[in-house]
Coordinates of N, CA and C in Angstrom, one line a residue:
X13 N 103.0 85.3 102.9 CA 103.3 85.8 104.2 C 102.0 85.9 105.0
X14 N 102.4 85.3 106.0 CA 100.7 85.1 107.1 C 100.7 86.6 107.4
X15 N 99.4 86.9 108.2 CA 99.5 87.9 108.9 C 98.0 88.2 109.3
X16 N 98.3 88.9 110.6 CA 97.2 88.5 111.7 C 97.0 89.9 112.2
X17 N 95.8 90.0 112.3 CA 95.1 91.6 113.0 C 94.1 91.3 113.6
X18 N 94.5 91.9 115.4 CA 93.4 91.4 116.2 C 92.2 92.8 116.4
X19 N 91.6 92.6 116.9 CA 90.6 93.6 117.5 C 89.5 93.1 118.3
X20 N 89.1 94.0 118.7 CA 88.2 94.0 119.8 C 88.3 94.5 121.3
X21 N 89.3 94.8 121.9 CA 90.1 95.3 123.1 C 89.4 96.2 123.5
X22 N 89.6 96.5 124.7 CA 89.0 97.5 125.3 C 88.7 97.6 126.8
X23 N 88.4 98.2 127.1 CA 87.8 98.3 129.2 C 86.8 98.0 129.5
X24 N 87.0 97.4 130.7 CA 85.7 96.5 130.8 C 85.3 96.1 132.4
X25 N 84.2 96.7 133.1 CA 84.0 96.2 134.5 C 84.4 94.8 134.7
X26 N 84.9 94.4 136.2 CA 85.0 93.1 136.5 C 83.6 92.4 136.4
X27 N 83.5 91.2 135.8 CA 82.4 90.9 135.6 C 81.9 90.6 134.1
X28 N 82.4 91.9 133.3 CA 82.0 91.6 132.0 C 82.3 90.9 131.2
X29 N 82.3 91.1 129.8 CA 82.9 90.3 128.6 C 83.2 91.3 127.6
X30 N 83.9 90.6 126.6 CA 84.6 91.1 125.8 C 84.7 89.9 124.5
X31 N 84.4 90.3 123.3 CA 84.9 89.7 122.0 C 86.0 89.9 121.1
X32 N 87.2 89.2 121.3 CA 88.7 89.2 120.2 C 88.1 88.7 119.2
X33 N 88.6 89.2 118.2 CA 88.3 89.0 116.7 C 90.5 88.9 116.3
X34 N 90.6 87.8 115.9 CA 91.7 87.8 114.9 C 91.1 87.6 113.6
X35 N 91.8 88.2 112.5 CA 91.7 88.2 111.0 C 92.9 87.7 110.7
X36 N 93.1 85.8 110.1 CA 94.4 86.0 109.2 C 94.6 86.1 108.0
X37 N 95.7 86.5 107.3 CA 95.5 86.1 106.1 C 97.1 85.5 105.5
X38 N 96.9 84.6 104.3 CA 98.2 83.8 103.6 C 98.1 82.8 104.3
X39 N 97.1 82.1 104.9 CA 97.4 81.0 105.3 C 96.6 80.1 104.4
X40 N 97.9 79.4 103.7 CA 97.2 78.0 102.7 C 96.8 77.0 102.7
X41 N 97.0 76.0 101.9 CA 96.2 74.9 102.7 C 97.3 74.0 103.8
X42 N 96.6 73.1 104.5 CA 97.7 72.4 105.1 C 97.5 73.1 107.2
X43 N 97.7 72.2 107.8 CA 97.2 72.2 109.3 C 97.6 73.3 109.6
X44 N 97.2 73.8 110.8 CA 98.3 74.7 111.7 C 97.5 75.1 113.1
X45 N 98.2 75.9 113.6 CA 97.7 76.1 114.8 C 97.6 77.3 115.1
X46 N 96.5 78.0 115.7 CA 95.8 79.4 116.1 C 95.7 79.7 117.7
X47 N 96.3 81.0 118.0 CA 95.6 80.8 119.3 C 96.1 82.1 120.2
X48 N 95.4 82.8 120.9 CA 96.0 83.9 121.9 C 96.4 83.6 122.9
X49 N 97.4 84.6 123.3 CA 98.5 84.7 124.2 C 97.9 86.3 124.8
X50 N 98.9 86.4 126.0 CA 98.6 87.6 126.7 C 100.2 87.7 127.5
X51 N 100.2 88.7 127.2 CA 101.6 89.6 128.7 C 100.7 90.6 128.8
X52 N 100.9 90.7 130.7 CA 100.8 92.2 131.4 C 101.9 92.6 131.7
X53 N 101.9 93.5 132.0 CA 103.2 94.2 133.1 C 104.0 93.4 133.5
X54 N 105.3 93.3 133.5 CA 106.3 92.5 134.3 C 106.0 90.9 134.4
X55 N 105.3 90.6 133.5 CA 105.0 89.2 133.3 C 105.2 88.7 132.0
X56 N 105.4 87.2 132.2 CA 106.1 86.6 130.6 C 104.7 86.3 130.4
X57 N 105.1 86.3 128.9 CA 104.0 85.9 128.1 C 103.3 84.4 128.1
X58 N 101.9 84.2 128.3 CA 101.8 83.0 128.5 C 100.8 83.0 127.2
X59 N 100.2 81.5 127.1 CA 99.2 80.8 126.3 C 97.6 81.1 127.3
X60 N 96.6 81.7 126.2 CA 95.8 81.8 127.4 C 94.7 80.5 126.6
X61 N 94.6 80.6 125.2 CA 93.4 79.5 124.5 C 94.5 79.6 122.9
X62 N 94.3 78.3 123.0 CA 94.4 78.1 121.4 C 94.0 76.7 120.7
X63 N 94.2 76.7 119.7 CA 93.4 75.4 119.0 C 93.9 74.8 117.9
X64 N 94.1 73.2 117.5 CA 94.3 72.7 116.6 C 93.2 72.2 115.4
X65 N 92.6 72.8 114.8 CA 91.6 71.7 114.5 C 92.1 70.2 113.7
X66 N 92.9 70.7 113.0 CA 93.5 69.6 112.3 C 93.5 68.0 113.1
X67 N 94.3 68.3 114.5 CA 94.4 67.6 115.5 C 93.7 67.3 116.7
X68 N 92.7 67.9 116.8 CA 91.5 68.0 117.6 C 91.8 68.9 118.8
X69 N 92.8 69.5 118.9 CA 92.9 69.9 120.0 C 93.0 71.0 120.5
X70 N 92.5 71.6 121.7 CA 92.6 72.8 122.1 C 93.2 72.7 123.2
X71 N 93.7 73.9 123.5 CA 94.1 74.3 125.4 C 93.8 75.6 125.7
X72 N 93.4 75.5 126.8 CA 93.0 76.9 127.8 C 93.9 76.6 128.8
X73 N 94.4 77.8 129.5 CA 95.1 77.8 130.4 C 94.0 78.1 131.5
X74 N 94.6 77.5 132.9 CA 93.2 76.8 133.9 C 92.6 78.3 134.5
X75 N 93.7 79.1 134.3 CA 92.6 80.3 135.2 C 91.7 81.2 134.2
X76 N 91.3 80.6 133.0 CA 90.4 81.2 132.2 C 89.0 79.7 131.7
X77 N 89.6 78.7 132.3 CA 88.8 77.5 131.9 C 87.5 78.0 132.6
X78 N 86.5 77.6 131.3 CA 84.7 77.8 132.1 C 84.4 79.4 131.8
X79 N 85.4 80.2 131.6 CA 85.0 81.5 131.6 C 85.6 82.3 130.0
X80 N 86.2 81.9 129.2 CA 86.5 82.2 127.6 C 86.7 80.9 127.0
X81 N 85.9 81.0 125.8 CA 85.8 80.5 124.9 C 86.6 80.5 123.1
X82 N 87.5 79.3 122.7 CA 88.1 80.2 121.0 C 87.2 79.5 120.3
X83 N 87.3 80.5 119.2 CA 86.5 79.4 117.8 C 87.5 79.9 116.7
X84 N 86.4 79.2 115.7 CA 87.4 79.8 114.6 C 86.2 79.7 113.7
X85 N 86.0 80.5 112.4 CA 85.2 80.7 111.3 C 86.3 80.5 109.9
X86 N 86.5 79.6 109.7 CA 87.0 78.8 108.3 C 87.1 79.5 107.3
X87 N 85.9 80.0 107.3 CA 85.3 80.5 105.9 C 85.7 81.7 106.1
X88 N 85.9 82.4 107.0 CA 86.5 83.9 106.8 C 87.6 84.3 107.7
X89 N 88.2 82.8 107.5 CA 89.2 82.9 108.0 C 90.1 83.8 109.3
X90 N 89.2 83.2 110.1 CA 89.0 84.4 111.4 C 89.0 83.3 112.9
X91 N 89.4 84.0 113.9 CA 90.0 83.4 115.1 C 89.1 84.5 116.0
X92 N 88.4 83.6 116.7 CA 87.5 84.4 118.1 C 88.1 84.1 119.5
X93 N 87.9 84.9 120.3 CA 88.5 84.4 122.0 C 86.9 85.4 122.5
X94 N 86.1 84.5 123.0 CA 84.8 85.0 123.9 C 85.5 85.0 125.5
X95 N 85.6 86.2 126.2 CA 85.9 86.4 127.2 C 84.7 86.6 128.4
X96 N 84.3 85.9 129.2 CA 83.1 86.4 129.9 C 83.9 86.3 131.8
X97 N 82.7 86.8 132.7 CA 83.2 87.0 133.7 C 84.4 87.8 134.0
X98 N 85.3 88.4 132.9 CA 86.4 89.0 133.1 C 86.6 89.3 134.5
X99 N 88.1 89.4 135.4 CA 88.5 89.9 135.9 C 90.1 90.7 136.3
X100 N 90.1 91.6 137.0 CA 91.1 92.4 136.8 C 92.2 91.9 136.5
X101 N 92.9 90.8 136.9 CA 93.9 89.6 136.4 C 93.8 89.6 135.1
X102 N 92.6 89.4 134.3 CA 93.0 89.7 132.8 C 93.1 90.1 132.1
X103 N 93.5 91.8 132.4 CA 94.3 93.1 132.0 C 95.7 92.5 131.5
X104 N 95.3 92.5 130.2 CA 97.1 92.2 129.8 C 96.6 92.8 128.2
X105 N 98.0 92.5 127.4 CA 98.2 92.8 126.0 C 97.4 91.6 125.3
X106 N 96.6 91.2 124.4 CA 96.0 89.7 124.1 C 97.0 90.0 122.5
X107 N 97.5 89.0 122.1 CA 98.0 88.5 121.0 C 97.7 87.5 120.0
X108 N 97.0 87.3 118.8 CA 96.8 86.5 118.1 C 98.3 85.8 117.8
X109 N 98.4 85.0 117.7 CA 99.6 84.0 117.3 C 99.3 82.1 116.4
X110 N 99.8 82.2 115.3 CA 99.9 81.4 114.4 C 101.1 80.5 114.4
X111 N 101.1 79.3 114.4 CA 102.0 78.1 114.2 C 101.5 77.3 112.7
X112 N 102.4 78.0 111.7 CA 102.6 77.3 110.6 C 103.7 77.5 109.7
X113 N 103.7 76.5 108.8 CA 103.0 74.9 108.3 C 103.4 74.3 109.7
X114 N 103.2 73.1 109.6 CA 103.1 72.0 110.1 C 103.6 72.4 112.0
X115 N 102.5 72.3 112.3 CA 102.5 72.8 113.4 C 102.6 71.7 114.8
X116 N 103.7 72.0 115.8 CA 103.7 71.0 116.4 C 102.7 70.8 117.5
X117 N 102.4 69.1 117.4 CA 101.0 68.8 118.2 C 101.2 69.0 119.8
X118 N 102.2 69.2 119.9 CA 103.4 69.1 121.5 C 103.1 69.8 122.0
X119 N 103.2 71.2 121.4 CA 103.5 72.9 121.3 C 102.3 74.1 120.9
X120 N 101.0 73.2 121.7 CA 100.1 73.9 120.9 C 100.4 75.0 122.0
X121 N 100.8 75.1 123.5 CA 100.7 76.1 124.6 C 101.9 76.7 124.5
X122 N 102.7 76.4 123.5 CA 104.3 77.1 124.0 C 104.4 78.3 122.8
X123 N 105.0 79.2 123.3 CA 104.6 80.7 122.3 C 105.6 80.3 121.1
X124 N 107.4 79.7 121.5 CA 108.3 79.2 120.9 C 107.8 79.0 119.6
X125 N 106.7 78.2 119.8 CA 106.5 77.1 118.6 C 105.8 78.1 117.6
X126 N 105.1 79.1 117.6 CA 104.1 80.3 116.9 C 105.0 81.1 116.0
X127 N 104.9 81.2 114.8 CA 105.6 81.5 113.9 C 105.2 83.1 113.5
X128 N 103.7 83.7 113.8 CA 103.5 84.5 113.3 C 103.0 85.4 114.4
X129 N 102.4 86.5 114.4 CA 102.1 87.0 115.7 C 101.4 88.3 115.0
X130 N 99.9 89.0 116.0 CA 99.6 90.2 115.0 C 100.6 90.9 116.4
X131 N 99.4 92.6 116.4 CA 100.2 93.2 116.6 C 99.7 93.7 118.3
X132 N 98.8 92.8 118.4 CA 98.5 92.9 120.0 C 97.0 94.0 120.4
X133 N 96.4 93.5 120.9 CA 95.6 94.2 121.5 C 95.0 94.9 122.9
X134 N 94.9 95.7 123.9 CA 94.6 95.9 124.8 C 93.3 95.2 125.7
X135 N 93.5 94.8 126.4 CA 92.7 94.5 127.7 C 92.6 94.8 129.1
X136 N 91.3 95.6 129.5 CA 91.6 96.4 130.7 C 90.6 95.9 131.8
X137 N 90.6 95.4 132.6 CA 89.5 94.4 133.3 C 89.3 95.8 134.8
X138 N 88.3 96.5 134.9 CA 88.9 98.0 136.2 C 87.8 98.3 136.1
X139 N 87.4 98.4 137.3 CA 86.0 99.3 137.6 C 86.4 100.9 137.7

């Protein structure tokens, strides 16, 4: 059984940054796909970064392109989202979310395709 625990959340002046830390664990060998999502308030949930490495691929959604960064650490099996420049627009819930086994190359942006999900973290972008 996968399972994902985010951290790092918290409030933050417009302007700053912030580091997500996902932790997964049960994920065996074989591809898949990693990546945070966000809902605020009255809004659907969208894809904000995620990543294939298997398949080389990543997506950022364009109103965070240039300004957050994902990685991933292999070895300790860990998912980063580097947030810089934050602004009040990116007050939402951040969600680690997993697509596996075999994860579609299609569907790296669509939440549909995400199999696993932690349990959400806070983001508060407010002077």
């Amino acid at each position: 059984q996968v399972q994902l625990v985010e951290s790092g959340g918290g409030l933050v002046q417009p302007g700053g940054s912030l580091r997500l830390s996902c932790a997964a664990s049960g994920i065996t060998s074989g591809a898949y796909a990693i990546g945070w999502f966000r809902q605020a308030p009255g809004k659907e949930r969208e894809a904000v970064a995620c990543i294939n490495e298997s398949e080389g691929a990543t997506y950022y959604v364009d109103s965070v392109k240039g300004r957050f960064i994902i990685s991933t650490d292999n070895v300790k099996n860990m998912v980063f989202l580097q947030m810089n420049s934050l602004k009040p627009e990116d007050t939402a819930v951040y969600y680690c979310a997993v697509d596996f086994p075999h994860p579609n190359p299609l569907g790296l942006h669509v939440a549909a395709e995400y199999d696993y999900w932690g349990q959400g973290t806070q983001v508060t972008v407010s002077s």
